[in-house]
Short mmCIF file of C-alpha atoms in Angstrom, two decimals:
data_model
loop_
_atom_site.label_atom_id
_atom_site.label_comp_id
_atom_site.label_asym_id
_atom_site.label_seq_id
_atom_site.Cartn_x
_atom_site.Cartn_y
_atom_site.Cartn_z
CA GLN A 1232 218.87 221.88 45.92
CA SER A 1233 220.76 223.49 43.03
CA GLU A 1234 219.55 220.98 40.41
CA GLU A 1235 217.57 222.39 37.48
CA ARG A 1236 215.61 220.55 34.80
CA ASP A 1237 214.33 221.85 31.48
CA ILE A 1238 211.04 220.24 30.50
CA ARG A 1239 208.48 220.20 27.74
CA TYR A 1240 204.95 219.68 28.98
CA THR A 1241 201.33 219.70 27.97
CA SER A 1242 197.94 219.10 29.56
CA LEU A 1243 195.54 216.79 27.71
CA THR A 1244 191.94 215.74 28.33
CA LEU A 1245 191.47 212.02 28.89
CA ASP A 1246 189.24 210.27 26.36
CA ALA A 1247 185.76 209.67 27.79
CA GLU A 1248 185.68 206.20 26.26
CA ASP A 1249 188.99 205.32 27.90
CA TYR A 1250 187.76 206.67 31.20
CA GLY A 1251 184.56 204.61 31.21
CA GLY A 1252 182.24 207.15 32.83
CA GLU A 1253 180.82 207.09 36.34
CA PRO A 1254 180.95 203.71 38.14
CA SER A 1255 177.65 201.85 38.41
CA GLU A 1256 176.25 200.36 41.60
CA GLU A 1257 177.36 196.95 40.30
CA ASP A 1258 180.90 198.30 39.85
CA ILE A 1259 180.91 199.67 43.39
CA ALA A 1260 179.60 196.42 44.89
CA ALA A 1261 182.11 194.33 42.93
CA TYR A 1262 185.03 196.53 43.99
CA TYR A 1263 183.85 196.29 47.62
CA GLU A 1264 183.74 192.49 47.52
CA LEU A 1265 187.08 192.20 45.73
CA ASN A 1266 188.83 194.52 48.24
CA ILE A 1267 186.87 193.58 51.36
CA SER A 1268 190.11 193.15 53.37
CA SER A 1269 190.77 196.88 52.93
CA TYR A 1270 187.42 197.80 54.44
CA GLN A 1271 187.70 196.03 57.78
CA THR A 1272 187.42 197.70 61.14
CA PRO A 1273 190.55 197.14 63.26
CA GLU A 1274 190.58 194.84 66.25
CA TYR A 1275 189.49 196.69 69.38
CA ARG A 1276 190.35 195.74 72.95
CA ALA A 1277 188.91 196.97 76.23
CA PHE A 1278 191.38 196.99 79.13
CA THR A 1279 191.61 197.31 82.88
CA VAL A 1280 194.65 199.45 83.71
CA VAL A 1281 196.28 199.92 87.12
CA LEU A 1282 199.20 202.31 87.70
CA ALA A 1283 201.40 202.50 90.76
CA THR A 1284 203.63 205.53 90.17
CA PRO A 1285 205.38 207.98 92.49
CA GLU A 1286 203.29 210.80 91.02
CA GLU A 1287 200.04 209.13 92.08
CA LEU A 1288 201.19 207.73 95.41
CA GLY A 1289 203.20 210.76 96.49
CA LYS A 1290 200.40 213.32 96.49
CA ASP A 1291 199.56 212.92 100.18
CA ILE A 1292 203.05 212.24 101.58
CA PRO A 1293 204.02 214.94 104.12
CA VAL A 1294 207.44 216.58 103.79
CA ALA A 1295 209.10 218.17 106.85
CA GLU A 1296 210.41 221.75 106.54
CA GLU A 1297 213.78 220.60 107.84
CA GLU A 1298 214.14 218.10 104.98
CA VAL A 1299 213.37 220.82 102.46
CA ARG A 1300 215.99 223.09 104.05
CA GLN A 1301 218.60 220.34 103.86
CA ALA A 1302 217.81 219.73 100.20
CA PHE A 1303 218.03 223.47 99.51
CA ASP A 1304 221.42 223.75 101.23
CA ALA A 1305 222.76 220.86 99.15
CA ARG A 1306 221.42 222.45 95.94
CA ALA A 1307 222.79 225.86 96.87
CA GLY A 1308 226.19 224.37 97.67
CA ALA A 1309 226.33 222.57 94.33
CA THR A 1310 225.37 225.79 92.53
CA ALA A 1311 227.96 227.81 94.40
CA ALA A 1312 230.60 225.30 93.33
CA GLN A 1313 229.84 226.30 89.74
CA GLU A 1314 231.69 229.64 90.13
CA THR A 1315 234.09 230.02 87.19
CA ARG A 1316 237.21 232.07 86.53
CA SER A 1317 239.03 232.96 83.35
CA ILE A 1318 242.79 233.35 83.57
CA ARG A 1319 245.90 234.07 81.54
CA GLN A 1320 248.97 232.11 82.61
CA VAL A 1321 252.62 231.89 81.67
CA ARG A 1322 255.37 229.43 82.69
CA VAL A 1323 258.51 230.75 84.35
CA ARG A 1324 261.87 228.97 84.09
CA PRO A 1325 263.90 228.53 87.29
CA ASP A 1326 266.52 231.03 86.12
CA GLN A 1327 263.77 233.67 85.64
CA LEU A 1328 262.12 233.33 89.06
CA ASP A 1329 264.18 236.06 90.79
CA ALA A 1330 263.50 238.61 88.06
CA VAL A 1331 259.80 237.82 88.00
CA SER A 1332 259.47 237.97 91.78
CA LEU A 1333 261.25 241.35 91.82
CA SER A 1334 258.93 242.64 89.07
CA LEU A 1335 255.85 241.59 91.03
CA GLU A 1336 257.18 243.20 94.24
CA ASN A 1337 257.64 246.45 92.34
CA GLY A 1338 254.00 246.36 91.12
CA GLY A 1339 254.60 244.93 87.70
CA ASP A 1340 251.54 243.74 85.79
CA PHE A 1341 251.02 240.49 83.89
CA ASP A 1342 252.19 241.93 80.59
CA ALA A 1343 255.45 242.99 82.25
CA VAL A 1344 255.96 239.41 83.50
CA VAL A 1345 255.30 238.05 80.01
CA ALA A 1346 257.84 240.47 78.57
CA ALA A 1347 260.38 239.42 81.18
CA VAL A 1348 260.08 235.66 80.56
CA GLY A 1349 259.43 235.78 76.81
CA ALA A 1350 257.10 232.76 77.01
CA ARG A 1351 253.76 232.02 75.32
CA VAL A 1352 250.61 233.01 77.20
CA THR A 1353 247.93 230.36 77.75
CA THR A 1354 244.31 231.43 78.22
CA LEU A 1355 241.82 229.31 80.17
CA ASP A 1356 238.21 230.49 80.01
CA ASN A 1357 235.36 229.78 82.45
CA GLN A 1358 237.20 227.24 84.57
CA GLN A 1359 235.62 225.69 87.66
CA ARG A 1360 237.87 224.81 90.55
CA SER A 1361 237.73 221.13 89.60
CA ASP A 1362 238.88 221.94 86.05
CA PHE A 1363 242.40 222.82 87.21
CA ILE A 1364 244.75 219.85 86.79
CA VAL A 1365 247.29 221.63 89.00
CA GLU A 1366 245.52 221.80 92.37
CA GLU A 1367 247.92 224.40 93.78
CA LEU A 1368 247.18 226.78 90.92
CA GLY A 1369 243.43 226.22 91.25
CA ASP A 1370 243.51 226.99 94.97
CA ALA A 1371 245.53 230.17 94.38
CA VAL A 1372 243.31 231.36 91.50
CA PHE A 1373 240.09 230.86 93.48
CA ALA A 1374 241.59 232.68 96.47
CA ALA A 1375 242.32 235.75 94.31
CA GLN A 1376 240.05 238.54 93.12
CA GLU A 1377 239.35 239.66 89.56
CA GLY A 1378 242.38 241.47 88.08
CA GLU A 1379 244.75 240.07 90.70
CA LEU A 1380 248.04 238.34 89.88
CA VAL A 1381 248.81 234.88 91.29
CA GLY A 1382 252.23 233.29 91.65
CA PRO A 1383 254.80 232.26 91.01
CA VAL A 1384 253.16 228.93 91.96
CA GLU A 1385 255.50 225.95 92.03
CA THR A 1386 254.04 222.96 90.17
CA ALA A 1387 255.24 219.72 88.60
CA PHE A 1388 255.19 221.60 85.29
CA GLY A 1389 257.37 224.42 86.59
CA ALA A 1390 256.51 227.76 88.18
CA LEU A 1391 253.36 229.50 86.89
CA VAL A 1392 252.21 233.10 87.07
CA ALA A 1393 248.56 233.82 86.33
CA GLU A 1394 246.23 236.79 86.04
CA VAL A 1395 242.56 236.40 87.04
CA VAL A 1396 240.86 238.01 84.04
CA SER A 1397 237.26 237.55 85.15
CA VAL A 1398 235.16 235.95 87.88
CA THR A 1399 231.66 234.61 87.20
CA VAL A 1400 229.52 233.88 90.24
CA PRO A 1401 226.15 232.12 89.74
CA GLU A 1402 223.05 233.94 90.89
CA PRO A 1403 222.37 232.84 94.49
CA LEU A 1404 219.39 230.55 94.88
CA LYS A 1405 216.38 231.63 96.92
CA PHE A 1406 214.65 229.19 99.21
CA ASP A 1407 211.14 230.41 98.44
CA ASP A 1408 211.73 230.03 94.69
CA LEU A 1409 212.75 226.39 95.05
CA LYS A 1410 210.61 225.29 97.98
CA ALA A 1411 207.72 223.84 95.94
CA GLU A 1412 210.08 222.08 93.53
CA LEU A 1413 212.14 220.57 96.36
CA GLU A 1414 209.02 219.44 98.21
CA ALA A 1415 207.80 217.69 95.05
CA GLU A 1416 211.16 215.99 94.58
CA LEU A 1417 211.31 214.79 98.18
CA ARG A 1418 207.69 213.64 98.00
CA SER A 1419 208.38 211.75 94.78
CA GLU A 1420 211.53 210.23 96.28
CA ALA A 1421 209.59 208.96 99.29
CA ALA A 1422 206.86 207.70 96.98
CA VAL A 1423 209.32 205.35 95.26
CA ASP A 1424 209.51 203.33 98.49
CA ARG A 1425 205.74 203.48 98.83
CA VAL A 1426 205.37 202.09 95.31
CA LEU A 1427 207.24 198.95 96.27
CA ASP A 1428 205.13 198.51 99.41
CA VAL A 1429 201.91 198.89 97.42
CA ILE A 1430 203.09 196.44 94.76
CA ASP A 1431 203.80 193.88 97.51
CA VAL A 1432 200.23 194.22 98.82
CA LEU A 1433 198.79 193.89 95.30
CA GLU A 1434 200.88 190.86 94.39
CA ILE A 1435 200.05 189.06 97.63
CA ALA A 1436 196.35 189.58 96.96
CA ARG A 1437 196.72 188.21 93.43
CA ASP A 1438 198.66 185.19 94.71
CA GLU A 1439 195.71 184.50 96.99
CA GLY A 1440 193.35 184.44 94.00
CA ALA A 1441 192.12 188.03 93.73
CA SER A 1442 191.60 189.56 90.30
CA LEU A 1443 193.72 192.52 89.25
CA GLU A 1444 190.83 194.88 89.92
CA ASP A 1445 190.17 193.50 93.43
CA ALA A 1446 193.88 193.37 94.28
CA ALA A 1447 194.30 196.99 93.18
CA ALA A 1448 191.38 198.05 95.38
CA GLU A 1449 192.95 196.24 98.36
CA ALA A 1450 196.24 198.08 97.70
CA GLY A 1451 194.44 201.41 97.47
CA LEU A 1452 195.21 201.95 93.78
CA THR A 1453 192.92 203.53 91.18
CA VAL A 1454 191.50 201.21 88.54
CA GLU A 1455 190.87 202.58 85.03
CA LYS A 1456 188.51 200.89 82.57
CA THR A 1457 189.07 201.79 78.92
CA ASP A 1458 186.58 201.73 76.08
CA PRO A 1459 187.54 199.36 73.27
CA ILE A 1460 190.62 200.84 71.54
CA ASP A 1461 192.72 199.91 68.51
CA SER A 1462 196.47 199.37 68.35
CA GLN A 1463 196.99 203.14 68.09
CA LEU A 1464 194.98 203.71 71.31
CA PHE A 1465 192.01 205.26 69.46
CA THR A 1466 188.38 204.39 70.15
CA ALA A 1467 185.91 203.77 67.32
CA ASN A 1468 184.88 207.44 67.68
CA GLY A 1469 188.46 208.64 67.13
CA ILE A 1470 189.19 209.57 70.76
CA ILE A 1471 192.69 208.70 71.96
CA THR A 1472 193.11 206.89 75.28
CA ASP A 1473 195.91 207.97 77.58
CA ILE A 1474 197.61 204.79 78.78
CA PRO A 1475 201.36 204.04 78.74
CA SER A 1476 202.49 202.54 75.44
CA ALA A 1477 204.35 199.71 77.21
CA LEU A 1478 201.10 198.58 78.81
CA ALA A 1479 199.23 198.86 75.50
CA ARG A 1480 201.83 196.68 73.77
CA GLU A 1481 201.56 194.06 76.49
CA GLY A 1482 197.76 194.20 76.29
CA ARG A 1483 197.99 193.33 72.59
CA ARG A 1484 199.92 190.15 73.40
CA LEU A 1485 197.43 188.85 75.97
CA ASP A 1486 194.28 186.85 75.35
CA GLU A 1487 190.85 187.88 76.57
CA GLY A 1488 190.65 187.51 80.36
CA GLU A 1489 194.44 187.44 80.87
CA GLU A 1490 196.33 189.81 83.18
CA SER A 1491 199.90 191.05 82.90
CA GLU A 1492 202.64 190.90 85.48
CA ALA A 1493 204.09 194.14 86.87
CA LEU A 1494 205.66 196.21 84.08
CA PRO A 1495 208.15 199.06 84.75
CA ILE A 1496 206.59 202.45 83.95
CA GLY A 1497 209.14 205.18 84.68
CA ASP A 1498 209.86 205.03 88.42
CA GLY A 1499 206.75 202.96 89.02
CA TYR A 1500 204.87 199.95 87.70
CA GLY A 1501 201.73 199.21 85.74
CA PHE A 1502 199.36 196.31 85.15
CA ILE A 1503 196.93 195.62 82.36
CA ALA A 1504 194.15 193.06 81.89
CA VAL A 1505 192.19 192.30 78.71
CA ASP A 1506 188.48 192.62 79.47
CA ARG A 1507 187.11 192.15 75.96
CA ILE A 1508 188.32 191.66 72.39
CA VAL A 1509 186.22 192.97 69.50
CA PRO A 1510 187.47 191.18 66.35
CA PRO A 1511 187.79 192.94 62.99
CA ALA A 1512 184.62 193.11 60.91
CA PRO A 1513 183.69 194.41 57.45
CA GLN A 1514 182.54 198.00 57.40
CA PRO A 1515 179.06 198.49 55.86
CA LEU A 1516 179.20 199.30 52.16
CA GLU A 1517 177.38 202.58 52.65
CA ASP A 1518 180.01 203.75 55.17
CA VAL A 1519 182.84 203.30 52.65
CA ARG A 1520 180.93 204.01 49.43
CA ALA A 1521 182.48 207.44 48.85
CA GLY A 1522 185.98 206.05 49.27
CA ILE A 1523 185.27 203.22 46.83
CA ILE A 1524 184.00 205.67 44.21
CA GLU A 1525 187.19 207.72 44.57
CA ALA A 1526 189.36 204.59 44.38
CA LEU A 1527 187.54 203.46 41.22
CA ALA A 1528 187.93 206.91 39.70
CA GLU A 1529 191.66 206.88 40.46
CA GLU A 1530 192.08 203.45 38.88
CA ARG A 1531 190.20 204.55 35.77
CA ARG A 1532 192.18 207.79 35.52
CA ALA A 1533 195.41 205.77 35.68
CA ALA A 1534 194.18 203.32 33.00
CA ALA A 1535 193.07 206.15 30.72
CA ALA A 1536 196.42 207.92 31.26
CA ASP A 1537 198.26 204.75 30.24
CA LEU A 1538 196.29 204.65 26.97
CA LEU A 1539 197.04 208.34 26.39
CA ALA A 1540 200.75 207.68 27.00
CA SER A 1541 200.65 204.92 24.36
CA ARG A 1542 199.14 207.33 21.83
CA VAL A 1543 201.83 209.93 22.53
CA GLU A 1544 204.60 207.34 22.13
CA SER A 1545 203.06 206.08 18.88
CA LEU A 1546 202.94 209.57 17.39
CA ILE A 1547 206.56 210.27 18.38
CA ASP A 1548 207.63 206.87 17.00
CA GLU A 1549 206.01 207.95 13.71
CA GLY A 1550 208.45 210.87 13.61
CA LYS A 1551 206.31 213.63 15.08
CA SER A 1552 207.82 216.05 17.58
CA PHE A 1553 206.55 216.42 21.13
CA GLU A 1554 204.88 219.69 20.12
CA GLU A 1555 203.16 218.07 17.11
CA ALA A 1556 201.95 215.10 19.18
CA ALA A 1557 200.51 217.44 21.82
CA THR A 1558 198.69 219.47 19.16
CA GLU A 1559 197.28 216.38 17.44
CA LEU A 1560 195.88 215.14 20.77
CA GLY A 1561 194.21 218.47 21.50
CA GLY A 1562 196.81 220.17 23.66
CA GLU A 1563 199.51 222.81 23.43
CA ALA A 1564 203.15 222.21 24.32
CA SER A 1565 205.11 224.58 26.55
CA VAL A 1566 208.64 224.69 27.94
CA ALA A 1567 209.84 225.56 31.43
CA THR A 1568 212.69 225.16 33.88
CA LEU A 1569 212.01 223.34 37.16
CA LYS A 1570 213.86 223.87 40.41
CA LEU A 1571 213.23 222.07 43.66
CA SER A 1572 213.05 225.37 45.50
CA MET A 1573 210.43 226.94 43.21
CA PRO A 1574 207.41 228.06 45.27
CA GLU A 1575 205.10 227.91 42.23
CA LYS A 1576 205.70 225.39 39.46
CA PRO A 1577 204.28 225.44 35.93
CA VAL A 1578 202.99 221.88 36.34
CA SER A 1579 201.33 220.04 39.24
CA ASP A 1580 203.45 218.93 42.17
CA ALA A 1581 202.92 215.30 41.14
CA ALA A 1582 204.19 216.00 37.61
CA ALA A 1583 207.15 218.03 38.95
CA ASP A 1584 208.10 215.21 41.32
CA GLN A 1585 207.89 212.75 38.45
CA ALA A 1586 210.08 214.99 36.28
CA PHE A 1587 212.88 214.80 38.84
CA GLU A 1588 212.81 210.99 38.55
CA LEU A 1589 213.29 210.95 34.76
CA GLN A 1590 216.40 210.88 32.60
CA VAL A 1591 216.88 213.19 29.63
CA SER A 1592 214.39 212.43 26.79
CA GLU A 1593 212.18 210.31 29.07
CA ARG A 1594 208.48 211.15 29.41
CA ALA A 1595 205.82 210.55 32.05
CA VAL A 1596 202.04 210.88 32.00
CA VAL A 1597 200.52 212.00 35.30
CA PRO A 1598 196.70 211.82 35.71
CA LEU A 1599 195.28 214.75 37.66
CA SER A 1600 192.70 214.31 40.38
CA GLY A 1601 189.45 216.20 40.05
CA ASP A 1602 186.45 216.23 37.80
CA ASP A 1603 188.07 217.61 34.61
CA MET A 1604 189.61 214.25 33.59
CA LYS A 1605 192.97 215.62 32.53
CA ALA A 1606 196.54 214.35 32.50
CA GLU A 1607 199.87 216.15 32.25
CA ILE A 1608 202.69 214.89 30.07
CA VAL A 1609 206.25 215.98 30.93
CA GLU A 1610 209.48 215.31 29.05
CA VAL A 1611 212.92 216.16 30.42
CA THR A 1612 215.14 217.89 27.85
CA ALA A 1613 218.13 218.88 30.01
CA ILE A 1614 219.57 218.41 33.51
CA ARG A 1615 222.11 220.77 35.05
CA PHE A 1616 223.30 222.03 38.41
CA GLY A 1617 223.42 225.66 39.45
CA ASP A 1618 225.93 227.56 41.54
CA GLN A 1619 227.01 225.35 44.44
CA THR A 1620 229.15 227.94 46.21
CA ALA A 1621 226.62 228.36 48.99
CA THR A 1622 226.36 224.57 49.35
CA GLN A 1623 230.12 224.21 49.68
CA GLU A 1624 230.18 226.88 52.37
CA ILE A 1625 227.66 225.12 54.58
CA ILE A 1626 229.13 221.60 54.23
CA PRO A 1627 231.57 222.10 57.17
CA LEU A 1628 228.73 223.38 59.35
CA VAL A 1629 226.51 220.43 58.42
CA ALA A 1630 229.38 218.01 59.03
CA GLN A 1631 229.99 219.53 62.45
CA GLN A 1632 226.30 219.34 63.32
CA PHE A 1633 226.05 215.70 62.23
CA GLY A 1634 229.24 214.88 64.10
CA GLN A 1635 227.91 216.38 67.32
CA GLN A 1636 224.59 214.60 66.92
CA LEU A 1637 226.21 211.23 66.21
CA GLY A 1638 228.65 211.70 69.06
CA GLY A 1639 225.83 212.46 71.48
CA GLU A 1640 223.79 209.47 70.33
CA LEU A 1641 226.77 207.14 70.62
CA GLN A 1642 227.52 208.43 74.11
CA GLU A 1643 223.91 207.94 75.21
CA ALA A 1644 223.84 204.43 73.75
CA TYR A 1645 227.13 203.56 75.45
CA LEU A 1646 225.98 204.84 78.83
CA ALA A 1647 222.65 203.04 78.52
CA ALA A 1648 224.43 199.77 77.71
CA LEU A 1649 226.88 200.33 80.54
CA ARG A 1650 224.08 200.93 83.05
CA GLU A 1651 222.22 197.85 81.85
CA SER A 1652 225.25 195.53 81.89
CA SER A 1653 226.45 196.85 85.26
CA GLU A 1654 222.97 197.07 86.81
CA VAL A 1655 223.67 200.67 87.80
CA LEU A 1656 220.67 202.58 89.12
CA GLN A 1657 220.75 206.37 88.92
CA THR A 1658 218.41 208.65 90.82
CA PRO A 1659 218.57 212.14 89.24
CA ARG A 1660 217.12 213.75 92.36
CA ASP A 1661 219.98 212.43 94.51
CA VAL A 1662 222.54 213.57 91.96
CA ALA A 1663 221.01 217.08 91.90
CA ARG A 1664 221.08 217.22 95.70
CA GLY A 1665 224.69 216.10 95.82
CA LEU A 1666 223.92 212.85 97.70
#
């Protein structure tokens, strides 16, 4: 970001003879035939899609009020267990216990205890009960009020005296606020079992010879028919079709008339059948004519720019300066400094990007799009780096951010591999309810 480049540059008009003028109809037709593979419609496929998901099957499942209450109590209990306390603690040697106990009996505060024992104070912030390695200390701390002293508490690490600095109690949950959410969770949970029952009915019907569509109807599942879509799920009219990507990928592997087996889709399953395959076909010339004209123009601009670059190099090889070569070819040379962070650059973005790829004394000719048939020539005269103090200051922050991101990704990958290799199934709803 701190890199700077000094450049010389000029803008020159491409020679009309080099450019070749507007393409003729014969040119357009020849380009179309030569590049016909680039003007093919994609393959389209029409599918039958059947989904058996808890969201669909759970809509009409009744949930008893008592079940919702039980789920709320479990959630409230788990939330209440999240109460945290911050403490200051100090260790007391056996020979100091009598003096400390006497100080506490006489109303001494924590600072007086610290002064008496001369030990280092340890601070523990926002600790839940389960965070305390020493269970006796945790029990005593959570039995005390904010500002209260605890101890001496005998532990395997010696006697400890602690002060409860602060107590943080989570906002109590309200049943009415969570009722709808808990009902949806319980309904979805029950729907998981219903999914398996429905899949059994569907598979039995297919084993007996029914098509996917008929088997789905027998199981009470909705059947969706898609219009022909491409590999990106778009129709020929540019409308995207909303089907799970896993089903779409499977549908691309099947032949016309084939049906998939059950595929996992979240907590449910899906099926897909290929109804029809529309093979790729050439697009009519008139539909792509404008694009061909633009492609021809771009090719001709590039060819004319190459000829212009040769003329510039020849003039410089003859001993002329960049400025003299630009003048002889009908342009005017200028100088500027480029920075990546510049909002407005003296040359086009394409020429600026090219300049940052060059070495000192190297030149590039960049044809410009548009109707004015021009090209920019840039030459790098110097490369340097600006003040990097700000960069050095943020490197530790960037390193920390990358470290956290990589650590999180590695942990997720490890847990995913562990679940897969151990065949562990996790139901987030049960975890949230404390089951």
